[in-house]
Coordinates of N, CA and C in Angstrom, one line a residue:
C1 N 2.1 11.3 -5.2 CA 0.8 10.6 -5.0 C 0.1 10.3 -6.3
K2 N 0.1 11.2 -7.2 CA -0.6 11.0 -8.5 C 0.0 9.8 -9.2
F3 N 1.3 9.7 -9.1 CA 2.0 8.6 -9.8 C 1.6 7.3 -9.1
M4 N 1.6 7.2 -7.8 CA 1.3 6.0 -7.1 C -0.2 5.6 -7.3
K5 N -1.1 6.6 -7.3 CA -2.5 6.3 -7.5 C -2.8 6.0 -9.0
G6 N -1.9 6.3 -9.9 CA -2.2 6.1 -11.3 C -1.7 4.7 -11.7
G7 N -1.1 3.9 -10.8 CA -0.6 2.6 -11.2 C -1.4 1.5 -10.7
P8 N -0.9 0.3 -10.9 CA -1.6 -0.9 -10.6 C -1.7 -1.2 -9.0
C9 N -0.9 -0.5 -8.3 CA -0.9 -0.6 -6.8 C -1.7 0.5 -6.1
R10 N -2.7 1.0 -6.9 CA -3.5 2.2 -6.4 C -4.1 1.8 -5.0
D11 N -4.8 0.7 -5.0 CA -5.6 0.4 -3.8 C -4.7 0.2 -2.6
E12 N -3.5 -0.5 -2.8 CA -2.6 -0.7 -1.7 C -2.0 0.6 -1.2
F13 N -1.7 1.5 -2.2 CA -1.2 2.9 -1.8 C -2.2 3.7 -1.0
I14 N -3.5 3.7 -1.4 CA -4.5 4.4 -0.7 C -4.7 3.9 0.7
A15 N -4.6 2.6 0.9 CA -4.8 2.0 2.2 C -3.6 2.4 3.1
W16 N -2.4 2.3 2.5 CA -1.1 2.7 3.2 C -1.2 4.2 3.6
E17 N -1.5 5.0 2.7 CA -1.6 6.5 2.9 C -2.6 6.8 4.0
A18 N -3.8 6.1 4.0 CA -4.8 6.4 5.0 C -4.3 5.9 6.4
C19 N -3.6 4.8 6.4 CA -3.0 4.4 7.7 C -2.0 5.3 8.2
V20 N -1.1 5.8 7.4 CA -0.1 6.8 7.8 C -0.8 8.1 8.3
D21 N -1.8 8.6 7.6 CA -2.5 9.8 8.0 C -3.2 9.6 9.3
R22 N -3.8 8.4 9.5 CA -4.5 8.1 10.8 C -3.5 8.0 11.9
S23 N -2.3 7.5 11.7 CA -1.3 7.4 12.7 C -0.8 8.7 13.1
R24 N -0.6 9.6 12.1 CA -0.2 11.0 12.5 C -1.2 11.7 13.3
T25 N -2.5 11.5 12.9 CA -3.5 12.2 13.7 C -3.6 11.7 15.1
E26 N -3.4 10.4 15.3 CA -3.5 9.8 16.6 C -2.2 9.9 17.4
G27 N -1.2 10.3 16.7 CA 0.1 10.4 17.4 C 0.8 9.0 17.6
S28 N 0.4 8.0 16.9 CA 1.0 6.7 17.1 C 2.1 6.5 16.1
D29 N 2.9 5.4 16.3 CA 4.0 5.1 15.5 C 3.5 4.4 14.2
F30 N 3.7 5.1 13.1 CA 3.1 4.6 11.9 C 3.9 3.4 11.4
I31 N 5.1 3.3 11.8 CA 5.9 2.1 11.3 C 5.3 0.8 11.9
E32 N 4.9 0.9 13.2 CA 4.3 -0.2 13.9 C 2.8 -0.4 13.4
A33 N 2.1 0.7 13.3 CA 0.7 0.6 13.0 C 0.4 0.2 11.5
C34 N 1.3 0.6 10.7 CA 1.1 0.4 9.2 C 2.0 -0.6 8.6
G35 N 2.7 -1.4 9.4 CA 3.6 -2.4 8.8 C 3.0 -3.3 7.8
Q36 N 1.8 -3.8 8.0 CA 1.2 -4.7 7.1 C 0.9 -4.0 5.8
H37 N 0.4 -2.8 5.9 CA 0.1 -2.0 4.7 C 1.4 -1.7 3.9
T38 N 2.5 -1.5 4.6 CA 3.7 -1.2 3.9 C 4.2 -2.4 3.2
L39 N 4.1 -3.6 3.8 CA 4.6 -4.8 3.2 C 3.7 -5.2 2.0
K40 N 2.4 -4.9 2.0 CA 1.5 -5.2 0.9 C 1.9 -4.2 -0.3
L41 N 2.1 -3.0 0.1 CA 2.5 -2.0 -1.0 C 3.8 -2.4 -1.6
K42 N 4.8 -2.7 -0.8 CA 6.1 -3.1 -1.3 C 6.0 -4.4 -2.2
A43 N 5.2 -5.4 -1.8 CA 5.0 -6.6 -2.6 C 4.4 -6.2 -3.9
C44 N 3.4 -5.4 -3.9 CA 2.7 -5.0 -5.1 C 3.7 -4.2 -6.1
T45 N 4.4 -3.3 -5.6 CA 5.3 -2.5 -6.4 C 6.4 -3.4 -7.0
D46 N 6.8 -4.4 -6.2 CA 7.8 -5.4 -6.7 C 7.2 -6.2 -7.8
E47 N 5.9 -6.5 -7.8 CA 5.3 -7.3 -8.8 C 5.0 -6.5 -10.1
H48 N 5.2 -5.2 -10.1 CA 4.9 -4.3 -11.2 C 6.1 -3.4 -11.6
P49 N 7.3 -4.0 -11.9 CA 8.4 -3.2 -12.2 C 8.3 -2.4 -13.5
E50 N 7.4 -2.8 -14.4 CA 7.1 -2.1 -15.6 C 6.6 -0.7 -15.3
Y51 N 5.9 -0.5 -14.2 CA 5.3 0.8 -13.8 C 6.2 1.5 -12.8
Y52 N 6.6 0.7 -11.7 CA 7.3 1.3 -10.6 C 8.8 1.2 -10.7
G53 N 9.3 0.6 -11.7 CA 10.8 0.4 -11.9 C 11.5 1.7 -11.7
A54 N 11.1 2.8 -12.4 CA 11.8 4.1 -12.3 C 11.8 4.6 -10.8
L55 N 10.7 4.4 -10.2 CA 10.6 4.8 -8.8 C 11.6 4.0 -7.9
M56 N 11.7 2.7 -8.1 CA 12.6 1.9 -7.4 C 14.1 2.3 -7.7
A57 N 14.3 2.6 -8.9 CA 15.7 2.9 -9.3 C 16.1 4.2 -8.6
D58 N 15.2 5.2 -8.6 CA 15.4 6.5 -7.8 C 15.7 6.2 -6.4
A59 N 14.9 5.3 -5.8 CA 15.1 5.0 -4.3 C 16.4 4.4 -4.1
E60 N 16.8 3.5 -5.0 CA 18.1 2.8 -4.8 C 19.3 3.8 -5.0
E61 N 19.1 4.7 -5.9 CA 20.1 5.8 -6.2 C 20.3 6.7 -4.9
D62 N 19.1 7.1 -4.4 CA 19.1 7.9 -3.2 C 19.8 7.2 -2.0
A63 N 19.5 5.9 -1.8 CA 20.1 5.1 -0.8 C 21.7 5.0 -1.0
A64 N 22.1 4.8 -2.2 CA 23.5 4.8 -2.5 C 24.2 6.1 -2.2
Q65 N 23.5 7.2 -2.5 CA 24.1 8.5 -2.3 C 24.2 8.8 -0.8
R66 N 23.2 8.4 0.0 CA 23.2 8.5 1.5 C 24.4 7.7 2.1
K67 N 24.5 6.5 1.6 CA 25.6 5.6 2.1 C 26.9 6.2 1.8
E68 N 27.1 6.8 0.6 CA 28.3 7.4 0.2 C 28.6 8.6 1.1
K69 N 27.6 9.4 1.4 CA 27.8 10.6 2.3 C 28.2 10.1 3.7
E70 N 27.5 9.1 4.2 CA 27.9 8.6 5.5 C 29.3 8.1 5.5
G71 N 29.8 7.5 4.5 CA 31.2 7.1 4.4 C 32.1 8.2 4.4
D72 N 31.7 9.3 3.7 CA 32.5 10.5 3.7 C 32.6 11.1 5.1
V73 N 31.5 11.1 5.8 CA 31.5 11.7 7.1 C 32.3 10.9 8.1
Q74 N 32.2 9.6 8.0 CA 33.0 8.7 8.8 C 34.5 8.9 8.5
T75 N 34.9 9.0 7.2 CA 36.3 9.1 6.8 C 36.8 10.5 7.3
S76 N 36.0 11.5 7.2 CA 36.4 12.8 7.7 C 36.5 12.8 9.2
A77 N 35.6 12.2 10.0 CA 35.7 12.1 11.4 C 37.0 11.3 11.8
A78 N 37.3 10.2 11.1 CA 38.5 9.5 11.5 C 39.7 10.3 11.2
A79 N 39.7 11.1 10.2 CA 40.9 11.9 9.9 C 41.1 13.0 11.0
E80 N 40.0 13.5 11.5 CA 40.1 14.5 12.5 C 40.6 14.0 13.8
T81 N 40.3 12.7 14.1 CA 40.7 12.2 15.4 C 42.0 11.5 15.3
G82 N 42.5 11.4 14.0 CA 43.8 10.7 13.8 C 43.7 9.2 13.8
A83 N 42.6 8.7 13.6 CA 42.4 7.2 13.6 C 42.8 6.7 12.3

């Protein structure tokens, strides 16, 4: 949070965070309720790679690792079933 609030997308992050918190309190679907805030935050972070670039690189690395693990699980499951 400190990282996000310390950058040029501070206002967009604060609005997104408030929406997510409100959705949790109300028990609503934050993806539906906060979609516009999410898009604005994403657009802002994309416009400022000098600050958020490391964060984006970490997210891409995490996604690649998850995809690799999913592939390992599928390969293992296929081997177990003889496919």
